[in-house]
mmCIF file of C-alpha atoms in Angstrom:
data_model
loop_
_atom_site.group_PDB
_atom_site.id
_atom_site.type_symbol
_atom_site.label_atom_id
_atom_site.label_comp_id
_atom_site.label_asym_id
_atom_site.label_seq_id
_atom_site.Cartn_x
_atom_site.Cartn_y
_atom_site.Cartn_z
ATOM 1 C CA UNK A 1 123.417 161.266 118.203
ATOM 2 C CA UNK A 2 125.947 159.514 120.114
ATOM 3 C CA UNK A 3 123.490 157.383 122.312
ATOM 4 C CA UNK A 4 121.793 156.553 118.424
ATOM 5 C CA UNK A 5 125.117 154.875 117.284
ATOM 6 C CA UNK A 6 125.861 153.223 120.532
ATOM 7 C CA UNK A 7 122.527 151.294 120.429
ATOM 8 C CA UNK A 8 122.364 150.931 116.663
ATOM 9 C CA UNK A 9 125.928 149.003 116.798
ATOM 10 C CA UNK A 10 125.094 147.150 119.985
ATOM 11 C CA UNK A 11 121.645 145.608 117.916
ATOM 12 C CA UNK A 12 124.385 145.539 114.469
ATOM 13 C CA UNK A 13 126.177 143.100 117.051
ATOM 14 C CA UNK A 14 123.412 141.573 118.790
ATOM 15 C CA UNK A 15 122.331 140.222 115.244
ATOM 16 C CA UNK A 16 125.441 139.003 114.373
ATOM 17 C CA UNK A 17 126.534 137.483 117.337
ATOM 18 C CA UNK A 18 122.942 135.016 117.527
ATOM 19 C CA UNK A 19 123.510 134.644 113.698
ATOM 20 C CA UNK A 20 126.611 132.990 114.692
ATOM 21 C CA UNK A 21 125.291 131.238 117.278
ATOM 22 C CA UNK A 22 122.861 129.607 114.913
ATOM 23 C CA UNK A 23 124.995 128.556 112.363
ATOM 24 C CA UNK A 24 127.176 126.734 115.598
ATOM 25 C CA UNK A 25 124.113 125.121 116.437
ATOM 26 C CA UNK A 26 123.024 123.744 112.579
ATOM 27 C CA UNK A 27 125.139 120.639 113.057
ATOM 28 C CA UNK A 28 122.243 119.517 115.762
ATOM 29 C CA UNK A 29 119.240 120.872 114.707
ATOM 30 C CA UNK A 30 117.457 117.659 114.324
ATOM 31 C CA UNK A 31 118.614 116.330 118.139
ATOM 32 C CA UNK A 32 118.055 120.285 119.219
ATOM 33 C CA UNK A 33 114.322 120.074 116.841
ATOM 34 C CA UNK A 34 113.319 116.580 118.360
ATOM 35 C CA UNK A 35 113.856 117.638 122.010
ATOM 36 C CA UNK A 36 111.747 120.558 121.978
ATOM 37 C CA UNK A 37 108.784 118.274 119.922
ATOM 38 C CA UNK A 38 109.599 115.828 122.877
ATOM 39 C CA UNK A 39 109.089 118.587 125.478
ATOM 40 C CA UNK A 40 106.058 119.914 124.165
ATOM 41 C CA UNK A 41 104.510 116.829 123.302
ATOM 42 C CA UNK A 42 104.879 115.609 126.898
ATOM 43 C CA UNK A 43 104.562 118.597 128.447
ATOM 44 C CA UNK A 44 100.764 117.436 129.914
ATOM 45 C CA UNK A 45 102.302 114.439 131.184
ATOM 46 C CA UNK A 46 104.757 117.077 133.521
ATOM 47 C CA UNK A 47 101.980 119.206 134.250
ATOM 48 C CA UNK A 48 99.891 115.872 135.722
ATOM 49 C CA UNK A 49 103.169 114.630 137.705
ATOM 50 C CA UNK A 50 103.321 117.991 139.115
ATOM 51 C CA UNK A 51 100.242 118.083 140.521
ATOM 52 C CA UNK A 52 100.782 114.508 142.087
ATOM 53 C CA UNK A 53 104.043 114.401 143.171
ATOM 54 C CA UNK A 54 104.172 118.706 143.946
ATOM 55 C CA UNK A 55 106.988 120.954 142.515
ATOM 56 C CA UNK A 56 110.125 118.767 142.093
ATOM 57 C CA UNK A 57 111.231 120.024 138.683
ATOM 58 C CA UNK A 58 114.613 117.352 138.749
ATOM 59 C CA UNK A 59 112.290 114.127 139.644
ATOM 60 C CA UNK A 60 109.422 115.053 137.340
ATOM 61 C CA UNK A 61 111.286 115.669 134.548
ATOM 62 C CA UNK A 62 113.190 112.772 135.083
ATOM 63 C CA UNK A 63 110.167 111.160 135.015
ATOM 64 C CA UNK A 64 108.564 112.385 132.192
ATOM 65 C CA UNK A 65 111.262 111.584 130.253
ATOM 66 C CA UNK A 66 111.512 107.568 131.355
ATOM 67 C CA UNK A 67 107.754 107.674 129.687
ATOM 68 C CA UNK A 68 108.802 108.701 126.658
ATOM 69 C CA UNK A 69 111.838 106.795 126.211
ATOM 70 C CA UNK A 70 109.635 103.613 127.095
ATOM 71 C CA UNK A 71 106.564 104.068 125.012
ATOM 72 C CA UNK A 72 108.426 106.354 121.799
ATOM 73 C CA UNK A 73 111.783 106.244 121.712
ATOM 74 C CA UNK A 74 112.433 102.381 122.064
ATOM 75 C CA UNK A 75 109.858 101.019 120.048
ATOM 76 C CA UNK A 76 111.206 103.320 117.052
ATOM 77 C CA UNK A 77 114.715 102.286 117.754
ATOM 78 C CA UNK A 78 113.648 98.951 117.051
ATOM 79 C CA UNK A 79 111.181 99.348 114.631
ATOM 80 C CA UNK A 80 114.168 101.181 112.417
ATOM 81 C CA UNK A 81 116.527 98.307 113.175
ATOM 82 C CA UNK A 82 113.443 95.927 111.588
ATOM 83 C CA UNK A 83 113.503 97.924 108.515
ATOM 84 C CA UNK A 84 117.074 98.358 108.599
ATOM 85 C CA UNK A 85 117.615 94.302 109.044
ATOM 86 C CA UNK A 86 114.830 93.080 106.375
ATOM 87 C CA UNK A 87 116.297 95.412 103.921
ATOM 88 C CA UNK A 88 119.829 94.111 104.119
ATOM 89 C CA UNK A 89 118.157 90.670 103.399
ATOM 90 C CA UNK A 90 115.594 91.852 100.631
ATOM 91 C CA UNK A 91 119.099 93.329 98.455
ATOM 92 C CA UNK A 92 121.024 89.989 99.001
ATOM 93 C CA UNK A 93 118.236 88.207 98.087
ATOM 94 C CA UNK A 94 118.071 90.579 94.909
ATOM 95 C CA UNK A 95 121.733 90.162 94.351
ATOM 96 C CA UNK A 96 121.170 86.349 94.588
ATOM 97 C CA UNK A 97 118.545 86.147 92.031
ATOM 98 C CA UNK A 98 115.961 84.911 94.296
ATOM 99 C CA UNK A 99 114.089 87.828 93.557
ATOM 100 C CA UNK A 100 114.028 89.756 90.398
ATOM 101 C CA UNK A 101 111.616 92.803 90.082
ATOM 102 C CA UNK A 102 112.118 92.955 86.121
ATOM 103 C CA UNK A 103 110.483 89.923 85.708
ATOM 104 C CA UNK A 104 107.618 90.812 88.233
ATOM 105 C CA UNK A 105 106.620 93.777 85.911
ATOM 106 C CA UNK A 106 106.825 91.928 82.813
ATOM 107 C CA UNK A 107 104.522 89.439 84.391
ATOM 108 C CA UNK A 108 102.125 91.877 85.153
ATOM 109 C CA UNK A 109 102.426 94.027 81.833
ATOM 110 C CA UNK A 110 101.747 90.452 80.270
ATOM 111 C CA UNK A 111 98.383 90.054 82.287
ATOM 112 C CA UNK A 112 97.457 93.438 81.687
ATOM 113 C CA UNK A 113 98.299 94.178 77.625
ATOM 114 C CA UNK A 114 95.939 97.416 78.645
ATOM 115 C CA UNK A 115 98.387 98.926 80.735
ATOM 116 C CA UNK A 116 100.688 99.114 78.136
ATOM 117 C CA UNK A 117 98.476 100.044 75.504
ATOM 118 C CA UNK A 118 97.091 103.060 77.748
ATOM 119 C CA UNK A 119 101.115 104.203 78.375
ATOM 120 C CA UNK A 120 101.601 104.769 74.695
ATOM 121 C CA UNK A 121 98.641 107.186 73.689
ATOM 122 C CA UNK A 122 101.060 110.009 76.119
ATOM 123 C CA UNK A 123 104.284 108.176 74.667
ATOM 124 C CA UNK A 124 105.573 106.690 77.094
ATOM 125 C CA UNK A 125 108.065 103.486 76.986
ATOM 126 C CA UNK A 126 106.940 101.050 79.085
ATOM 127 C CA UNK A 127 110.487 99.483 78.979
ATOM 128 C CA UNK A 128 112.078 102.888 80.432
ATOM 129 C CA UNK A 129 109.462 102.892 83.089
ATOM 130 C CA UNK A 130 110.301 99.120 83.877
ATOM 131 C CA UNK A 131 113.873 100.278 84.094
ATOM 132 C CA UNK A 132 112.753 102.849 86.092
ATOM 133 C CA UNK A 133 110.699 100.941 88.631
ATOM 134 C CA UNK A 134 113.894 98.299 88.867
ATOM 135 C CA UNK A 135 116.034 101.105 89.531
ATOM 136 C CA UNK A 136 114.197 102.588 92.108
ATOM 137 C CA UNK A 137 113.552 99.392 94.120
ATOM 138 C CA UNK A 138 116.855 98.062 93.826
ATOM 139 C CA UNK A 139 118.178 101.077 95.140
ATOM 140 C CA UNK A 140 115.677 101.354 97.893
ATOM 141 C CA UNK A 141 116.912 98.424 99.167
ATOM 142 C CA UNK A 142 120.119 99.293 98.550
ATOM 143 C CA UNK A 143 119.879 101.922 100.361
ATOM 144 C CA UNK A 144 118.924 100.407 103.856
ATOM 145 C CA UNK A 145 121.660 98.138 103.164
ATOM 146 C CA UNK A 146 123.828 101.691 103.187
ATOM 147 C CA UNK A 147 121.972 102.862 106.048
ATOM 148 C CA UNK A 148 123.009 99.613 107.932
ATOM 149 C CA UNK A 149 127.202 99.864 106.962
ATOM 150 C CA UNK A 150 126.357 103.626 107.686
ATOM 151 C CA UNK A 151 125.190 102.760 111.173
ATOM 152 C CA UNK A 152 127.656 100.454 111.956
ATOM 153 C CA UNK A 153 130.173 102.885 111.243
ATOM 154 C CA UNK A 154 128.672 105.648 112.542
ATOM 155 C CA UNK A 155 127.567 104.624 115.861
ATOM 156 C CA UNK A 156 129.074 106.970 117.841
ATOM 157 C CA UNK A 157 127.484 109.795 116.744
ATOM 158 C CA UNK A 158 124.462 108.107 116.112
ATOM 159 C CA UNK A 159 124.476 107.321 120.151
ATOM 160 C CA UNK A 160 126.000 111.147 120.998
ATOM 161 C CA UNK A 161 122.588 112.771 118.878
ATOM 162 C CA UNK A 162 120.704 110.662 120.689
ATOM 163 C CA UNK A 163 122.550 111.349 123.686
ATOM 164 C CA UNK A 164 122.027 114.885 123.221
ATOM 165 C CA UNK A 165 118.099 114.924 122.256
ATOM 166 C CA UNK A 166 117.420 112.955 125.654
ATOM 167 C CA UNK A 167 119.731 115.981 127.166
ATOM 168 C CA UNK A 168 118.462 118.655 125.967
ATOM 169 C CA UNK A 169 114.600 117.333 125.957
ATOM 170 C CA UNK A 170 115.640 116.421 130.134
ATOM 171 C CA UNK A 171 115.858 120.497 130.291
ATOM 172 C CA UNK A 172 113.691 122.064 128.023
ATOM 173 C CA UNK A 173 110.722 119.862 130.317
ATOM 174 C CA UNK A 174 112.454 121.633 133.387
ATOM 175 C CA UNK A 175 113.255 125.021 132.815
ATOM 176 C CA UNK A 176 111.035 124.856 129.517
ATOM 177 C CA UNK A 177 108.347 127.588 130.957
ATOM 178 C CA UNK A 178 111.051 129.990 132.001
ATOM 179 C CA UNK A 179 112.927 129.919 128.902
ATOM 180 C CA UNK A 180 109.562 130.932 126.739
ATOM 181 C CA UNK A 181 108.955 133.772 129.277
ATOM 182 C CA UNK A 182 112.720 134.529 128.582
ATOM 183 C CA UNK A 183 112.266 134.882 125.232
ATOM 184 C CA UNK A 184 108.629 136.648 125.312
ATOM 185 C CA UNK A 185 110.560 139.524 127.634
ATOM 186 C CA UNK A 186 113.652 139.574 125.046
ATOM 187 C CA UNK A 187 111.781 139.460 121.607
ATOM 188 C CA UNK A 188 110.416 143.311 120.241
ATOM 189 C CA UNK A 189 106.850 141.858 118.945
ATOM 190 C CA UNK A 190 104.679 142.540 122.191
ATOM 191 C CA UNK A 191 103.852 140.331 124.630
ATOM 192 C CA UNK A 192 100.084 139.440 123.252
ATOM 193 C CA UNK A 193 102.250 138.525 119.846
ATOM 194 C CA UNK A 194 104.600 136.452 121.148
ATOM 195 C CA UNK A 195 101.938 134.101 123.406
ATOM 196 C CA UNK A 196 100.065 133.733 120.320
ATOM 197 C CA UNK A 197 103.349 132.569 118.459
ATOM 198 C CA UNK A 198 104.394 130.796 120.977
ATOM 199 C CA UNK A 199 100.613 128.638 121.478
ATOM 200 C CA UNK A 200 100.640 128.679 117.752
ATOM 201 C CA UNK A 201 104.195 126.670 117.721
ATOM 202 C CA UNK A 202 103.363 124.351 120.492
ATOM 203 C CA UNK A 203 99.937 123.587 118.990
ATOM 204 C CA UNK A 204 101.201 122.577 115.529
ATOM 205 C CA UNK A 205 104.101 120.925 116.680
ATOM 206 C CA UNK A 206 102.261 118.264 119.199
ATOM 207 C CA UNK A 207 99.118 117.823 116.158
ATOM 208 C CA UNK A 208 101.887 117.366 113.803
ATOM 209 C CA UNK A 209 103.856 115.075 115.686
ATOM 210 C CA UNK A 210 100.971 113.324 117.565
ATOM 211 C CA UNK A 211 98.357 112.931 114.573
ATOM 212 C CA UNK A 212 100.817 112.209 111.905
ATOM 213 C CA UNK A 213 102.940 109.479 113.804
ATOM 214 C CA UNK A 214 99.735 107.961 115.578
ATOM 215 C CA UNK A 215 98.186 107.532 111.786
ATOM 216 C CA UNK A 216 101.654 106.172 110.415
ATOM 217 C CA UNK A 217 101.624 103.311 113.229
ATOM 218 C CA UNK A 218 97.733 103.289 112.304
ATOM 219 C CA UNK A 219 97.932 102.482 108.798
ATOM 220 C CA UNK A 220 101.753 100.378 109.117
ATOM 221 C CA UNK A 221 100.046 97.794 111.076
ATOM 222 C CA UNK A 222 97.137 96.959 109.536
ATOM 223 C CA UNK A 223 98.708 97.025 106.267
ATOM 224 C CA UNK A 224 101.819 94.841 107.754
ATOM 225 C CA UNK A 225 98.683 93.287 109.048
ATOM 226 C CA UNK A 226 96.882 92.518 105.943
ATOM 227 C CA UNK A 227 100.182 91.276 104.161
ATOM 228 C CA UNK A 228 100.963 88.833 106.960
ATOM 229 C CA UNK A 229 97.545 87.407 106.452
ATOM 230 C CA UNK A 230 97.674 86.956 102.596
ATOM 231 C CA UNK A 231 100.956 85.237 103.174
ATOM 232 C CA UNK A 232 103.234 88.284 101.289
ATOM 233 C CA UNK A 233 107.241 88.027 101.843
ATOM 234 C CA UNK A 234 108.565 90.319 104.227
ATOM 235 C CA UNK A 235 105.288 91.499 106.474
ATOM 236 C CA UNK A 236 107.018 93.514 108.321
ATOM 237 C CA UNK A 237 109.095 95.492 106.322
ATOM 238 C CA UNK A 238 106.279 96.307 104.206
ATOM 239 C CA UNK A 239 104.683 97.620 107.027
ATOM 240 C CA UNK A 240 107.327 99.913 108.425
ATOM 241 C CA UNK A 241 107.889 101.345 104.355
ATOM 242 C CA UNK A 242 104.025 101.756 104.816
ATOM 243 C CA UNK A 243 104.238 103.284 107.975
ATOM 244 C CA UNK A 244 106.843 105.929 106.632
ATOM 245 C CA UNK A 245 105.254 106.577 103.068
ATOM 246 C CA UNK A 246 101.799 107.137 105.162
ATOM 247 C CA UNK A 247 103.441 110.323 106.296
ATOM 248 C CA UNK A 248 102.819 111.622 102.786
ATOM 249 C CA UNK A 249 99.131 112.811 102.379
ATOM 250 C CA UNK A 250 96.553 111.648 100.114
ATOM 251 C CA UNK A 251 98.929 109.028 98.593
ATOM 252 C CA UNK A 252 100.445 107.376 101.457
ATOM 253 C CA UNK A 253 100.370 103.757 101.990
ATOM 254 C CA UNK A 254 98.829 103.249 98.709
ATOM 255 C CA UNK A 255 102.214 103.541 96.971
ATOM 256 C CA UNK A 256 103.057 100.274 98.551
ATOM 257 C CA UNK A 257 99.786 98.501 99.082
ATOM 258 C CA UNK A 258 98.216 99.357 95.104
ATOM 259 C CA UNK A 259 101.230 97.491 93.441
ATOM 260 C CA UNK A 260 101.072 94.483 95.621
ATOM 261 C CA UNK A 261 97.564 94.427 94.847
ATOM 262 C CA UNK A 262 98.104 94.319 90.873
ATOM 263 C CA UNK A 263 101.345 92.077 90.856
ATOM 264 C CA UNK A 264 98.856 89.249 92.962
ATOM 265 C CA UNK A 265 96.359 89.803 90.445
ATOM 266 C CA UNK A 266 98.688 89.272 87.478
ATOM 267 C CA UNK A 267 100.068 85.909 88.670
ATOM 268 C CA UNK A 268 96.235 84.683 88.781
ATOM 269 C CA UNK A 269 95.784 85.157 92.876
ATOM 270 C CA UNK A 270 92.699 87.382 92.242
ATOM 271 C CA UNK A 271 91.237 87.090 95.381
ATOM 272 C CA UNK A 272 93.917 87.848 97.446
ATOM 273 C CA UNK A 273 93.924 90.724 95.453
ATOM 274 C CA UNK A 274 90.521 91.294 96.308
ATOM 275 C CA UNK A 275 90.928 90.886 99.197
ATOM 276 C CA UNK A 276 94.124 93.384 99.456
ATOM 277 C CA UNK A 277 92.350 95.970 97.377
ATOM 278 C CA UNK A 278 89.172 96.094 99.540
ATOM 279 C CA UNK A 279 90.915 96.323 102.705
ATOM 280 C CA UNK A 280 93.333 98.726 101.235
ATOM 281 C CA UNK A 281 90.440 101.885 100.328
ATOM 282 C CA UNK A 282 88.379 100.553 103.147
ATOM 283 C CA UNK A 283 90.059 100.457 106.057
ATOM 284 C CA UNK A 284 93.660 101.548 105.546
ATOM 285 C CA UNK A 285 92.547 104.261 103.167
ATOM 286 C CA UNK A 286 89.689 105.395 106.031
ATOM 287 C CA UNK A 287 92.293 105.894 108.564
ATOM 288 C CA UNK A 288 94.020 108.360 106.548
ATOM 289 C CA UNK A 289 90.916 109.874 104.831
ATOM 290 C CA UNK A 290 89.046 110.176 108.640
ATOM 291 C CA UNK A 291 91.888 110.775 111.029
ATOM 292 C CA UNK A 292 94.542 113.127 109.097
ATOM 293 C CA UNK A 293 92.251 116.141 108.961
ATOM 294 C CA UNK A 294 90.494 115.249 112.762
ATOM 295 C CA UNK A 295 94.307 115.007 114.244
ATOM 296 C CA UNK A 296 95.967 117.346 111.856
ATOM 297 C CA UNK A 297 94.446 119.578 110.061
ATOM 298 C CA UNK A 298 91.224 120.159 112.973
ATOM 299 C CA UNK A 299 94.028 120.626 115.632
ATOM 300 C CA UNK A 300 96.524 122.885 113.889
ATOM 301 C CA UNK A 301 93.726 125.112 112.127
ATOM 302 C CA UNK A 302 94.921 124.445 108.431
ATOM 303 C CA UNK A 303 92.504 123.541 105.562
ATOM 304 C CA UNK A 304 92.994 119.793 104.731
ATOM 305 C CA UNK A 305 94.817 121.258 100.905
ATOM 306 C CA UNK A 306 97.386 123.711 103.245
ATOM 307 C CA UNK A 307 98.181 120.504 105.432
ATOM 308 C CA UNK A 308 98.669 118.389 102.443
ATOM 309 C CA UNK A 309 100.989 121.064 100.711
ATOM 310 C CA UNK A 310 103.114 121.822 103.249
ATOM 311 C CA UNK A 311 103.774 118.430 104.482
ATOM 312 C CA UNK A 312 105.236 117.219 101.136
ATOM 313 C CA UNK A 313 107.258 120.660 100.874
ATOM 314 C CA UNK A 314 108.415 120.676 104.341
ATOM 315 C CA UNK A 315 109.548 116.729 103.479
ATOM 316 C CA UNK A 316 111.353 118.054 100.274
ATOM 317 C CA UNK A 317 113.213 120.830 102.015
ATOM 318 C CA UNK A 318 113.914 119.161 105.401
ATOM 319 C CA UNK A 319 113.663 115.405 104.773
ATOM 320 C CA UNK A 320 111.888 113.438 107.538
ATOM 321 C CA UNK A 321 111.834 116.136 110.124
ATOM 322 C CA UNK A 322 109.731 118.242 107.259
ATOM 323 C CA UNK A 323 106.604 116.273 108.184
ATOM 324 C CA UNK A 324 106.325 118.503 110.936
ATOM 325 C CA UNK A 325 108.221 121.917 110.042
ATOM 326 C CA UNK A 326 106.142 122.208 106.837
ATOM 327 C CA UNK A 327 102.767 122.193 108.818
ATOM 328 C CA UNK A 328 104.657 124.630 111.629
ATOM 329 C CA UNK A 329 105.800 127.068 108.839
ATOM 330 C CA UNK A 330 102.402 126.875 107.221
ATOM 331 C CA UNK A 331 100.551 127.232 110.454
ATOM 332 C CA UNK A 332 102.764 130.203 111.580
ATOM 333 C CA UNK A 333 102.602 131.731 108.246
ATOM 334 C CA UNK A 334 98.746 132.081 108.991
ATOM 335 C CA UNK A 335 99.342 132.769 112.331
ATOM 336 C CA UNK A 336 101.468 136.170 111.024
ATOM 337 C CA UNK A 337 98.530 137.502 108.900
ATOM 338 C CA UNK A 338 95.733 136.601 111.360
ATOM 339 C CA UNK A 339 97.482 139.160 113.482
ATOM 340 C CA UNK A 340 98.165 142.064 110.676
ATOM 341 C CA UNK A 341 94.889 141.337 109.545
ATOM 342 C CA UNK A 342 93.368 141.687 113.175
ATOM 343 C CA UNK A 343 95.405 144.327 113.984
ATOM 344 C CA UNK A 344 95.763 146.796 111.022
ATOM 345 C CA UNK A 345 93.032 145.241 109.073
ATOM 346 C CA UNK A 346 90.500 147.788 110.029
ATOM 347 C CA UNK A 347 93.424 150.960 108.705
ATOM 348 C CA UNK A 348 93.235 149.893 105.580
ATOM 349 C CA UNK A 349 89.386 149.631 105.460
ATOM 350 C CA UNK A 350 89.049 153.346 106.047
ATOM 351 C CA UNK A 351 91.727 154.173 103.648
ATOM 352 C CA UNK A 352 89.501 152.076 100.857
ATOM 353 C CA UNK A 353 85.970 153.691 102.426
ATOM 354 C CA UNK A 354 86.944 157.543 103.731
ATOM 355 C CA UNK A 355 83.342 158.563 104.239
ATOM 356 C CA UNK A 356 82.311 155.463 106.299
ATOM 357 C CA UNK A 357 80.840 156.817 109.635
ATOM 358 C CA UNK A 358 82.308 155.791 113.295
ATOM 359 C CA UNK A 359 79.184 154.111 113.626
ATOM 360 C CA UNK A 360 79.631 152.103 110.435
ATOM 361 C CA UNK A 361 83.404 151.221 111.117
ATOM 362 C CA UNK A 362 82.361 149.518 114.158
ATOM 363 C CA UNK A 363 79.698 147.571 112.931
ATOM 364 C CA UNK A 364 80.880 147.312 109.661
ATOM 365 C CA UNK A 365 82.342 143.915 108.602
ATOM 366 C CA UNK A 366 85.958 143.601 109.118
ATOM 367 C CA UNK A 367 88.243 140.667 108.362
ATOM 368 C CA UNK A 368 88.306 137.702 111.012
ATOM 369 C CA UNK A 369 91.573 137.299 112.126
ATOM 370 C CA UNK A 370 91.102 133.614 112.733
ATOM 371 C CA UNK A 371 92.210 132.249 109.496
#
């Protein structure tokens, strides 16, 4: 009775004490979330260096981690400084007057009477959606323009989570292998349970990461591409908002590329539009349509609808790190019920079919735990 309460307060404790341990950590969960994507992601690149340069965890680690800092972390550090910079310039030029999106929709509602026309038969105001569409580029731009004050301010502890990701992601590539067989001895699921978590996690996280970010440089450059070519303001930028929006499924780089494409048609340069609209379902539109489910949804296991749902919840609930912890939840989710299914599956079969034979429960068809 005694030895009961002792280990029923020391797991009461247990609980609490890595309950508080998480909350201390929720302050840097996205430097603490990025390192271990980091770690897994590159994870081949340590095993190769291994084999080359033998077992010198410090040096290939050290490595490892120059590689990514030259060919990921850099090149998005100034790729966000782009965006951040054209921005700034895109609201003063909005503040000056040189550009005014108001009168950009009106020109196209007055080349295209239809759209209008088609808006009222479900009642709706084509003013409030102008109003609408103002507001929400406006204060787009406005708020890179935040983002850059909010930079300038903040670098500090912009520098100290970036500080820490490179840290932590320096370790986890080290001592990464122990700390998973730590945890695989410490958690109570079985060991056969927790590898199959474990590969699950790892597996999502690196098709996630990889696919997602390799087809959001895909499609930002030829659509920065594209606009460069037809001569549109602010190539660039357009291709880095491309680039992010692309992480969004289905829609994507449409949401930037479709307007574009109707506001050139409505000030009578139809075959830039053309040429815009072809290129647009063609080849930026392929990219999405061929290499989303080959890099995501063929690598982590999920039907192309499960990818595209949890994406766009995981972005709602987690912002930009949700691209990749909606697919993971998703992914484990399955992951969970693959193994009840596999593993007590064939219980509840007898209980629904009591006179079913030895013979026939062997052969008999039973759920497939690979979902």
């Amino acid at each position: 009775m005694y030895a009961k309460l002792e280990t029923r307060t020391f797991l009461a404790l247990l609980v609490g004490v890595s309950l508080a341990f998480v909350f201390l950590m929720k302050p840097f969960f996205g430097p603490i979330f990025w390192a271990v994507a980091i770690a897994l992601i590159f994870h081949p690149v340590q095993n190769l260096l291994v084999r080359w340069l033998g077992e010198r965890p410090n040096t290939n680690a050290l490595i490892t981690l120059v590689i990514c800092m030259v060919i990921v972390v850099i090149p998005v550090l100034v790729l966000v400084t782009s965006l951040v910079a054209q921005g700034v310039e895109l609201y003063q030029q909005i503040q000056r007057g040189e550009i005014r999106p108001g009168e950009y929709i009106d020109q196209v509602n007055q080349s295209f009477p239809a759209i209008q026309a088609f808006l009222a038969q479900f009642d709706i105001s084509f003013t409030e959606l102008r109003d609408r569409a103002v507001n929400l580029f406006v204060g787009g731009s406005q708020f890179l323009a935040k983002q850059a004050l909010g930079i300038g301010q903040n670098t500090f502890q912009f520098f100290m989570g970036l500080a820490l990701m490179v840290y932590l992601a320096f370790f986890l590539l080290r001592d990464g292998h122990h700390l998973v067989e730590l945890i695989i001895r410490a958690l109570p699921l079985g060991d056969e349970r927790e590898r199959l978590l474990f590969a699950k996690f790892a597996e999502v996280t690196r098709a996630t990461v990889k696919g997602n970010l390799l087809i959001a440089i895909i499609q930002g450059a030829l659509g920065g591409l594209i606009f460069w070519i037809l001569g549109i303001t602010g190539a660039l930028l357009w291709g880095v908002v491309m680039a992010i929006v692309s992480l969004l499924p289905a829609v994507g780089a449409a949401l930037v590329w479709v307007p574009a494409a109707i506001y050139l048609a409505a000030v009578g340069d139809v075959v830039p539009a053309l040429v815009l609209t072809v290129f647009g379902v063609v080849v930026i539109g392929l990219a999405d349509n061929l290499l989303r489910p080959l890099l995501v949804g063929r690598d982590t296991k999920l039907p192309d609808y499960i990818v595209l749902l949890s994406t766009l919840g995981g972005i709602v609930m987690f912002g930009i790190n949700g691209f990749v912890m909606g697919p993971l939840v998703a992914a484990l989710f399955m992951a969970f019920w693959g193994i009840f299914i596999r593993e007590f599956g064939h219980e509840s079969q007898a209980v629904l079919h009591p006179d079913t034979g030895p013979e026939d429960e062997n052969h008999g068809n039973r759920p497939d735990s690979k979902l």
